mmCIF file of C-alpha atoms and ligand atoms in Angstrom:
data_model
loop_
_atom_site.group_PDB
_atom_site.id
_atom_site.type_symbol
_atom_site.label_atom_id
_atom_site.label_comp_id
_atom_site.label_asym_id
_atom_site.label_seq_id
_atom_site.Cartn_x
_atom_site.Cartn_y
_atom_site.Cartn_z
ATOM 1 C CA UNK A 1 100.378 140.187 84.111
ATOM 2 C CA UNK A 2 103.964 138.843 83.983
ATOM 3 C CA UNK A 3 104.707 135.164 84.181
ATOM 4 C CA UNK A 4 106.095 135.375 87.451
ATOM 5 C CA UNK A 5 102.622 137.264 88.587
ATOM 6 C CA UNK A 6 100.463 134.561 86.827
ATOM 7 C CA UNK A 7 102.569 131.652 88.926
ATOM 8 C CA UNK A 8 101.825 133.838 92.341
ATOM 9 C CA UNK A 9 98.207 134.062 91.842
ATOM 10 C CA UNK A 10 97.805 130.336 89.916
ATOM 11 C CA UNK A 11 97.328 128.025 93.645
ATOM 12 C CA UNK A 12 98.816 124.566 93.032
ATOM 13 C CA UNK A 13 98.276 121.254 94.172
ATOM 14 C CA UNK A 14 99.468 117.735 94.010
ATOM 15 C CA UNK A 15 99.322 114.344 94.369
ATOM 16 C CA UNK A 16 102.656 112.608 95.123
ATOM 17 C CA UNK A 17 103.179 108.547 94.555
ATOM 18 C CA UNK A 18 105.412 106.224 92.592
ATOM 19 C CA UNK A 19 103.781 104.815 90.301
ATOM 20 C CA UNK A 20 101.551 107.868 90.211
ATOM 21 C CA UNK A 21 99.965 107.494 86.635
ATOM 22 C CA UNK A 22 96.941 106.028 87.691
ATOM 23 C CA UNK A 23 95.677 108.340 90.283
ATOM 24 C CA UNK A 24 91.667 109.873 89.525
ATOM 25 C CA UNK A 25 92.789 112.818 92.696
ATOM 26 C CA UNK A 26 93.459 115.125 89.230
ATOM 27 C CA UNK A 27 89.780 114.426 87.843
ATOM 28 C CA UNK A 28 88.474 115.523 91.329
ATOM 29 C CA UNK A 29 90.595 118.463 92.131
ATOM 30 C CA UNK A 30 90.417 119.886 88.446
ATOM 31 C CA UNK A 31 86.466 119.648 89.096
ATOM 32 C CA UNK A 32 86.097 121.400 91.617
ATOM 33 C CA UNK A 33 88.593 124.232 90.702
ATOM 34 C CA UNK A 34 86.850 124.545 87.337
ATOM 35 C CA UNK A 35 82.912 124.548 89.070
ATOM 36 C CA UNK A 36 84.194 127.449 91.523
ATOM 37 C CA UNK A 37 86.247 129.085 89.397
ATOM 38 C CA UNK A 38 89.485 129.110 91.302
ATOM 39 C CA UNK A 39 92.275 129.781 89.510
ATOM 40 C CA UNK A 40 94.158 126.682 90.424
ATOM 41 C CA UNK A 41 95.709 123.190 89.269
ATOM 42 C CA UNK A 42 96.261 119.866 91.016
ATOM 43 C CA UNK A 43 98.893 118.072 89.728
ATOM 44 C CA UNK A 44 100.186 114.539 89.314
ATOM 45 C CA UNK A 45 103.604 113.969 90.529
ATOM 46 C CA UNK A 46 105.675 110.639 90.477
ATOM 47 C CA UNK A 47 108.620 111.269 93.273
ATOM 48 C CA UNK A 48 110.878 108.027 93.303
ATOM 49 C CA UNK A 49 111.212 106.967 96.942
ATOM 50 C CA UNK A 50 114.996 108.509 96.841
ATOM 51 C CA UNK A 51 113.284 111.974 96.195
ATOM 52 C CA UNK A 52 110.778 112.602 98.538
ATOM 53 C CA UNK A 53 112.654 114.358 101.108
ATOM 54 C CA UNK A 54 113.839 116.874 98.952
ATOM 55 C CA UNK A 55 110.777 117.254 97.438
ATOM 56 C CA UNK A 56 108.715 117.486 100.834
ATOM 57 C CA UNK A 57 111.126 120.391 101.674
ATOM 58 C CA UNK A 58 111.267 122.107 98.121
ATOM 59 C CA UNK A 59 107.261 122.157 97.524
ATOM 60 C CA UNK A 60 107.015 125.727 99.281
ATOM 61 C CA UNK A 61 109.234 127.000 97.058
ATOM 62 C CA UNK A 62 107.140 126.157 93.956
ATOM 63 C CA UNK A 63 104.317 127.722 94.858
ATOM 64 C CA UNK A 64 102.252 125.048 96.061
ATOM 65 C CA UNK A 65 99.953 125.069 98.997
ATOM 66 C CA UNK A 66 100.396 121.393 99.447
ATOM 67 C CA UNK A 67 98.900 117.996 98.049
ATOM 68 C CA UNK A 68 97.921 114.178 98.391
ATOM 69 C CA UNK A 69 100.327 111.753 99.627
ATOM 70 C CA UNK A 70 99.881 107.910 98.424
ATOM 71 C CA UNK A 71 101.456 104.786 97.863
ATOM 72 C CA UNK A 72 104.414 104.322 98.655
ATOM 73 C CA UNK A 73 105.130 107.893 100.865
ATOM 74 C CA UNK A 74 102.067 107.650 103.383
ATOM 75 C CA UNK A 75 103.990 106.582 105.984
ATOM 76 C CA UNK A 76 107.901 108.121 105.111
ATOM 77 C CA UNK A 77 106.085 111.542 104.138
ATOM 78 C CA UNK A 78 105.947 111.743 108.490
ATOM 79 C CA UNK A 79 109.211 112.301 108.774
ATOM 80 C CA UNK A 80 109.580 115.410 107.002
ATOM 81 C CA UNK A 81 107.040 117.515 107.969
ATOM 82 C CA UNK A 82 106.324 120.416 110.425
ATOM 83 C CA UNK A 83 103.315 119.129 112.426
ATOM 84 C CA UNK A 84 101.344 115.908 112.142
ATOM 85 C CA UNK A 85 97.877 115.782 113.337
ATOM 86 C CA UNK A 86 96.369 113.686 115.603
ATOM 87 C CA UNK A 87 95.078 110.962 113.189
ATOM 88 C CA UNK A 88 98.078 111.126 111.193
ATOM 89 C CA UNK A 89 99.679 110.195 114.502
ATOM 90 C CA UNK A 90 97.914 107.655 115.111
ATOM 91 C CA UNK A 91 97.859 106.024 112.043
ATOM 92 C CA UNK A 92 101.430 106.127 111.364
ATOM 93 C CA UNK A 93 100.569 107.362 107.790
ATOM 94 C CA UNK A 94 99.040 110.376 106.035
ATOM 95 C CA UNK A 95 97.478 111.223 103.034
ATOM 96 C CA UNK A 96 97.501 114.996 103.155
ATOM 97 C CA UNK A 97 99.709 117.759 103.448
ATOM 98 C CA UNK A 98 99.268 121.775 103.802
ATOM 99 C CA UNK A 99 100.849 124.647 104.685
ATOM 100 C CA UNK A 100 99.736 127.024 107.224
ATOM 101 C CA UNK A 101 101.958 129.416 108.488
ATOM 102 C CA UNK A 102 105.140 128.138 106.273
ATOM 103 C CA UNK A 103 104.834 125.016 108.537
ATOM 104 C CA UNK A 104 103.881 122.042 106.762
ATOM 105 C CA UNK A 105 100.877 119.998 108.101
ATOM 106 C CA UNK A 106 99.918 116.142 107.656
ATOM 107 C CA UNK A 107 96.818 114.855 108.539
ATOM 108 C CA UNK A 108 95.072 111.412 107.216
ATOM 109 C CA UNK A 109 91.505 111.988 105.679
ATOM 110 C CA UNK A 110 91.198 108.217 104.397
ATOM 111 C CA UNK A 111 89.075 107.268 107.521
ATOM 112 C CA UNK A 112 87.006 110.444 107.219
ATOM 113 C CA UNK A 113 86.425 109.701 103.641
ATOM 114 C CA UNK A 114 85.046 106.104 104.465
ATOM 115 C CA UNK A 115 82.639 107.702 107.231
ATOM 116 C CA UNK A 116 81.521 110.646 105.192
ATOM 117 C CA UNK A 117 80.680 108.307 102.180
ATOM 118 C CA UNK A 118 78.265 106.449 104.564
ATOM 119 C CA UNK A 119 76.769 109.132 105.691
ATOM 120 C CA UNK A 120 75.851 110.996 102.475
ATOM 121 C CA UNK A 121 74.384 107.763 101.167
ATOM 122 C CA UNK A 122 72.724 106.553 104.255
ATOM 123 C CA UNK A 123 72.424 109.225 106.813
ATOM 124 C CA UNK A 124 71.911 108.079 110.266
ATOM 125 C CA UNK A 125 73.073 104.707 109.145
ATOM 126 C CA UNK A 126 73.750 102.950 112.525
ATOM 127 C CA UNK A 127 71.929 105.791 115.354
ATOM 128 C CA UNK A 128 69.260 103.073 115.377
ATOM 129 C CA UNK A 129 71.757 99.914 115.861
ATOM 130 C CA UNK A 130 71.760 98.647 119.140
ATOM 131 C CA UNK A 131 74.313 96.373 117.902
ATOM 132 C CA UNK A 132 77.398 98.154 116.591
ATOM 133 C CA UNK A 133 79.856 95.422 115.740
ATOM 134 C CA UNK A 134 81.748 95.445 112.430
ATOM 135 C CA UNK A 135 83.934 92.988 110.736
ATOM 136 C CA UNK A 136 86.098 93.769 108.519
ATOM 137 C CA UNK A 137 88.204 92.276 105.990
ATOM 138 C CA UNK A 138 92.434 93.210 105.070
ATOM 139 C CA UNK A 139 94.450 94.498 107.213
ATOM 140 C CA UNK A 140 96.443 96.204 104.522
ATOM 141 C CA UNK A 141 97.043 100.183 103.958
ATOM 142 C CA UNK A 142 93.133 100.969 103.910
ATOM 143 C CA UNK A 143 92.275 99.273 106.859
ATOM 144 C CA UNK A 144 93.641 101.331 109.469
ATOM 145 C CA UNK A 145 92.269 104.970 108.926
ATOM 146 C CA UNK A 146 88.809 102.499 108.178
ATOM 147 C CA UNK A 147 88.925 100.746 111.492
ATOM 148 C CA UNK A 148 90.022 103.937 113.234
ATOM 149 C CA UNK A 149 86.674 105.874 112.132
ATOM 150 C CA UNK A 150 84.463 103.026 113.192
ATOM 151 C CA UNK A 151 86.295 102.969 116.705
ATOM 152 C CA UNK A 152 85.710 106.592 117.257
ATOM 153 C CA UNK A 153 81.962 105.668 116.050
ATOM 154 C CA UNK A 154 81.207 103.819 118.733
ATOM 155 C CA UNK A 155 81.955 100.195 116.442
ATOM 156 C CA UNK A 156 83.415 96.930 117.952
ATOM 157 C CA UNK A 157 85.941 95.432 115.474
ATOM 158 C CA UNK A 158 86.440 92.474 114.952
ATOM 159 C CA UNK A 159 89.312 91.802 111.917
ATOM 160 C CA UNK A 160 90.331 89.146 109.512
ATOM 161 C CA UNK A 161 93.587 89.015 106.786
ATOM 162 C CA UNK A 162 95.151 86.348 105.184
ATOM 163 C CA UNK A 163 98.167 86.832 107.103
ATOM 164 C CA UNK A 164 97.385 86.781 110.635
ATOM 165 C CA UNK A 165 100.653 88.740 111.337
ATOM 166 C CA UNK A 166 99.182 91.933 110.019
ATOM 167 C CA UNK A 167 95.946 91.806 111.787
ATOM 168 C CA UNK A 168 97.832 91.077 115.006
ATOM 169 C CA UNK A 169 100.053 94.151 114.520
ATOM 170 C CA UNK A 170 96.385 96.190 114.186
ATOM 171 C CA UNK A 171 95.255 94.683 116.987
ATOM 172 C CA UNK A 172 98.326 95.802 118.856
ATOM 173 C CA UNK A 173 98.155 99.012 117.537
ATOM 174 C CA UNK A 174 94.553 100.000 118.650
ATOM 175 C CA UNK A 175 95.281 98.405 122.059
ATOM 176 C CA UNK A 176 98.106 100.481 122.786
ATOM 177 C CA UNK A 177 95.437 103.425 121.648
ATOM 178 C CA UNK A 178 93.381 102.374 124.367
ATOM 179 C CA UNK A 179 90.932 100.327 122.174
ATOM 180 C CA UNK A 180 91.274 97.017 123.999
ATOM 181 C CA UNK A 181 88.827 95.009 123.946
ATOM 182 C CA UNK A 182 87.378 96.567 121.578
ATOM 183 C CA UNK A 183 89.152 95.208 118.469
ATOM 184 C CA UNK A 184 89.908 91.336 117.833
ATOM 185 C CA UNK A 185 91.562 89.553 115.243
ATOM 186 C CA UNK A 186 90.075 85.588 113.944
ATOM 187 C CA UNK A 187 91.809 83.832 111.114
ATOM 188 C CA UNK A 188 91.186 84.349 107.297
ATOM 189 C CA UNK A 189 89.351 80.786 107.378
ATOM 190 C CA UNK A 190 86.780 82.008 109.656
ATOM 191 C CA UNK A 191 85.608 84.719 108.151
ATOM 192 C CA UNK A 192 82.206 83.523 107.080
ATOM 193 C CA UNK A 193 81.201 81.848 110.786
ATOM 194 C CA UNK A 194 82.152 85.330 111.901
ATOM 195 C CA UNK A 195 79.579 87.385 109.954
ATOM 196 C CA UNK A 196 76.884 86.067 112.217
ATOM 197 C CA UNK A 197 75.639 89.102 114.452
ATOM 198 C CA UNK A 198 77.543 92.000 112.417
ATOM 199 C CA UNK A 199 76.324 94.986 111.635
ATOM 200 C CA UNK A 200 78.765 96.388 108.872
ATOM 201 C CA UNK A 201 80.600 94.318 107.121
ATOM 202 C CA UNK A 202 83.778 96.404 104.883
ATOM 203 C CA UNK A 203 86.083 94.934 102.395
ATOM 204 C CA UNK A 204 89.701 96.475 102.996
ATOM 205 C CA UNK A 205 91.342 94.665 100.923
ATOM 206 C CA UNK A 206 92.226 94.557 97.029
ATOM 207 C CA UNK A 207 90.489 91.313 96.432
ATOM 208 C CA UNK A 208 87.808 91.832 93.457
ATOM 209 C CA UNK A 209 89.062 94.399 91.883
ATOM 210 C CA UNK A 210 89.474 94.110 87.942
ATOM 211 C CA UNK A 211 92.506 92.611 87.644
ATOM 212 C CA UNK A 212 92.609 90.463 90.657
ATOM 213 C CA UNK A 213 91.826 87.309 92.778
ATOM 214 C CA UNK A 214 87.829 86.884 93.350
ATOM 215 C CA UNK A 215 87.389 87.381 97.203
ATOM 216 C CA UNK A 216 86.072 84.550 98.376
ATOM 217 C CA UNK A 217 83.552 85.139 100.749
ATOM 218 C CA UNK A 218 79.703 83.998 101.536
ATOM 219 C CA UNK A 219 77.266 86.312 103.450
ATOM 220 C CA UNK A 220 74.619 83.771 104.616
ATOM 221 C CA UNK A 221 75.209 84.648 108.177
ATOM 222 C CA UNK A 222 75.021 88.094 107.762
ATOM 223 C CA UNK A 223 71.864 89.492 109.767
ATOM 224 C CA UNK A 224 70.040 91.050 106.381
ATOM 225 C CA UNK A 225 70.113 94.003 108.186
ATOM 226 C CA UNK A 226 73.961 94.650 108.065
ATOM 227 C CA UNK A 227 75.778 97.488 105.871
ATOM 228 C CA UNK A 228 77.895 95.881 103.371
ATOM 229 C CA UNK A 229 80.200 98.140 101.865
ATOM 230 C CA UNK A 230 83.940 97.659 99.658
ATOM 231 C CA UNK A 231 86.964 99.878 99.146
ATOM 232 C CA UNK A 232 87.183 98.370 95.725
ATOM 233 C CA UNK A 233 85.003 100.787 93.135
ATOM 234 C CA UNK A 234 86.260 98.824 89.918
ATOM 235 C CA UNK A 235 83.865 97.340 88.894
ATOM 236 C CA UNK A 236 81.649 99.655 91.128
ATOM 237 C CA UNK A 237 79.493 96.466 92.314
ATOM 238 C CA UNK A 238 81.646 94.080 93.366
ATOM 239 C CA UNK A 239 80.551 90.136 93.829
ATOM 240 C CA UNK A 240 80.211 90.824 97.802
ATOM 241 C CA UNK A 241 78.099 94.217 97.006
ATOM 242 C CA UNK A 242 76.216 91.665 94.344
ATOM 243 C CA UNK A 243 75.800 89.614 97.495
ATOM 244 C CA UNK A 244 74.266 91.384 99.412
ATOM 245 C CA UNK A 245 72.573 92.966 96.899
ATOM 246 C CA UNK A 246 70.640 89.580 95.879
ATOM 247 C CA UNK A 247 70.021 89.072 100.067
ATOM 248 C CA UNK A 248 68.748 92.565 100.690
ATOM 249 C CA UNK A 249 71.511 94.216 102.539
ATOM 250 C CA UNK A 250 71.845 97.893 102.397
ATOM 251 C CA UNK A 251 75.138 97.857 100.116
ATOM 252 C CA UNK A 252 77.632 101.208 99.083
ATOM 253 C CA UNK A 253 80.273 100.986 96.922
ATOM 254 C CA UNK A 254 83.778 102.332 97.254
ATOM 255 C CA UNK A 255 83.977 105.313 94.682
ATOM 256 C CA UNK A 256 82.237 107.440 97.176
ATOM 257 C CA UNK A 257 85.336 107.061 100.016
ATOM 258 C CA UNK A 258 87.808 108.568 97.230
ATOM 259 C CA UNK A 259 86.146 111.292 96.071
ATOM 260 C CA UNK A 260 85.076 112.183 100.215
ATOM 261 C CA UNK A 261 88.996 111.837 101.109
ATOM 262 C CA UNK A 262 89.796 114.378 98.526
ATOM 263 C CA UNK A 263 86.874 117.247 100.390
ATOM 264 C CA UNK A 264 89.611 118.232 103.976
ATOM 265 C CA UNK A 265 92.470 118.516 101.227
ATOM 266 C CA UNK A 266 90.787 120.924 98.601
ATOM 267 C CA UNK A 267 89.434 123.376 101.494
ATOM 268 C CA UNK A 268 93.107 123.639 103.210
ATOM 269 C CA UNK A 269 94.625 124.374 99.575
ATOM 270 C CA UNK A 270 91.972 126.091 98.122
ATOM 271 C CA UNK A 271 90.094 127.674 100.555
ATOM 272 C CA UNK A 272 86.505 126.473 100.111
ATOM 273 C CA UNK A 273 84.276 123.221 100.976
ATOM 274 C CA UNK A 274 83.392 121.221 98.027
ATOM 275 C CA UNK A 275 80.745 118.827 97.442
ATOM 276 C CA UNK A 276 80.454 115.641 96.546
ATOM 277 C CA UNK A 277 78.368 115.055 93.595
ATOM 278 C CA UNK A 278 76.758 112.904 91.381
ATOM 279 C CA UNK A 279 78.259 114.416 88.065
ATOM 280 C CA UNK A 280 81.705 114.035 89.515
ATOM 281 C CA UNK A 281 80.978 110.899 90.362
ATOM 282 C CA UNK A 282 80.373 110.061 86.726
ATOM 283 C CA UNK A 283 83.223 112.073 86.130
ATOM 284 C CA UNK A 284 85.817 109.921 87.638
ATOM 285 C CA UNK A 285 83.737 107.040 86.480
ATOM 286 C CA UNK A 286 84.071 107.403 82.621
ATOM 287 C CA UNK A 287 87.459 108.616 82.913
HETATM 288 P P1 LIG B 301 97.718 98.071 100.623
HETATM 289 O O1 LIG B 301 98.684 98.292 101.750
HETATM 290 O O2 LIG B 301 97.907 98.987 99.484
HETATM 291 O O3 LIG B 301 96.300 97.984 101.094
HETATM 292 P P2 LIG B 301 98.424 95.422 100.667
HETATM 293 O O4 LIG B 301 99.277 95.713 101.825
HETATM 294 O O5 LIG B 301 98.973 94.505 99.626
HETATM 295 O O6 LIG B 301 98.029 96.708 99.947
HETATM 296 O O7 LIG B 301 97.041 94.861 101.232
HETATM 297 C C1 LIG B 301 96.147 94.204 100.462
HETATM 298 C C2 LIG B 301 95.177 93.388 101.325
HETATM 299 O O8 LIG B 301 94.588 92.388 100.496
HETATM 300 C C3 LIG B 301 95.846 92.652 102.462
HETATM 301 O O9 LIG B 301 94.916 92.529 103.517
HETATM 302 C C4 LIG B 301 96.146 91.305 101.825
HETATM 303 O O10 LIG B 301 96.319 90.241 102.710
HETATM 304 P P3 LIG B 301 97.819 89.855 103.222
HETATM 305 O O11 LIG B 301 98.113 90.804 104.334
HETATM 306 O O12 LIG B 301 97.700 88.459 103.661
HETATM 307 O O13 LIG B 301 98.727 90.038 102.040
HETATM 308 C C5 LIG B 301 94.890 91.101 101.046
HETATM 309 N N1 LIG B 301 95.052 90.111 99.985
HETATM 310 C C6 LIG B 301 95.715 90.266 98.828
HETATM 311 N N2 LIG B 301 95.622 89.140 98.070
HETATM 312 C C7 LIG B 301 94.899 88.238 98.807
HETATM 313 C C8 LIG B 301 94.429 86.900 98.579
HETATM 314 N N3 LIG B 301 94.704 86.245 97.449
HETATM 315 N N4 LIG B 301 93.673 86.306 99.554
HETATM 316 C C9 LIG B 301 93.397 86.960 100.705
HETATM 317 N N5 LIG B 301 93.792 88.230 100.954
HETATM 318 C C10 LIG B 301 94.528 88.869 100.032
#
């Protein structure tokens, strides 16, 4: 087979960001390609804010089928494709691209992934709740596709941030969606009182993480029944998972939501639904 012929049958795959170095998308992607034996590669790619147009327009040309979209381009990456679907929309920010029918598609899977990782770990988590209220915590990049999903789910919201500007803006957003009343803001101070009568409780927000501030939060008026789950998945149990770990809440940590983001992209490039496993989740663990 000639080079040329190689390239043509070799599908590719990326993940675009800037930094980009520390993204565990490869680990998954390279997986799954490998256990199905697709011949295949998902690449990392670090495209300097000043580049991404060109590069959203060139990537057909290379012979790629499309790719993950992070930090910083979720929300620029809208302006230069073909068709954005209806979360993308709604979200103002994707995290996938594809190409079907040399257009190029954007869609946002981040919300999906957090409602997927639920479900594989505790199906039929809340089809029993007569309450469905969650609060949740941030109001940064990972809370909207998070707060989206629970909306659609049938969840009340009520949200908390630091900097009550941001959480406002959420609010706003989701109102203008047709979620009001549905979705409040409190301030950051309150966050504790406010646990009293929740029935999921999600940190959104970077606190805990290895590397960071502690989040400082205290779950003794959390119902005992309430879902506690984090974003964060370094370490994998954070101090709130600890938490409610010590009180007897059902508690998931956060690795699961990247590795179920990653399933809508891999079928649209690849052509085949992958699971979600418990080797690749040691997989991205040690890596
Ligand atoms: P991203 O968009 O990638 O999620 P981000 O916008 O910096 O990152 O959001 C991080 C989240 O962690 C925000 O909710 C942020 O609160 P602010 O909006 O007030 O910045 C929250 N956060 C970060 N450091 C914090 C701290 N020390 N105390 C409380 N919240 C904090």
């Amino acid at each position: 087979m000639s080079e040329h012929m190689q390239d043509q049958a070799m599908k590719k795959a990326f993940v675009i960001g800037f930094p980009i170095s520390h993204s565990k998308s490869p680990i998954i992607h390279n997986h799954w390609l490998s256990q199905h034996q697709i011949t295949g590669i998902y690449e990392k790619i670090a495209v300097d804010p000043k580049d991404l147009k060109d590069f959203i327009r060139q990537f057909k040309q290379q012979n790629y089928q499309g790719g993950n979209v992070t930090i910083p381009h979720k929300e620029a990456v809208l302006d230069y494709v073909d068709v954005i679907h209806p979360t993308a929309k709604r979200l103002q920010a994707a995290n996938t691209l594809w190409l079907q029918n040399g257009q190029i598609h954007a869609d946002n899977t981040d919300g999906y992934g957090f409602l997927a990782n639920i479900d594989q770990n505790k199906p039929y988590w809340h089809q029993n709740d007569p309450v469905k209220q969650a609060l949740i915590l941030g109001a940064g990049g990972a809370s909207r596709p998070i707060i989206d999903g629970l909306l659609e789910r049938g969840f009340d919201i009520i949200l908390t941030n630091r900097t009550r500007e941001r959480s406002n803006a959420i609010v706003e957003l989701f109102t203008k969606l047709g979620y009001q009343d549905r979705i409040k803001a409190i301030d950051w101070q309150d966050r504790n009182k406010a646990m009293t009568g929740q029935s999921l409780l999600v940190n959104t927000t970077a606190l805990g993480m290895s590397g960071q501030p502690k989040l400082d939060i205290d779950l003794s008026n959390l119902p005992k029944t309430a879902l506690v789950t984090d974003i964060v998945y370094t370490p994998l149990k954070t101090e709130i998972l600890l938490q409610a770990q010590e009180r007897g809440n059902p508690n998931i940590d956060g690795l699961g939501m990247l590795l179920h983001q990653a399933v809508p992209g891999f079928e649209k490039w690849f052509g085949l639904c992958p699971k979600v496993s418990e080797h690749l989740r040691n997989l991205v663990l040690n890596a």
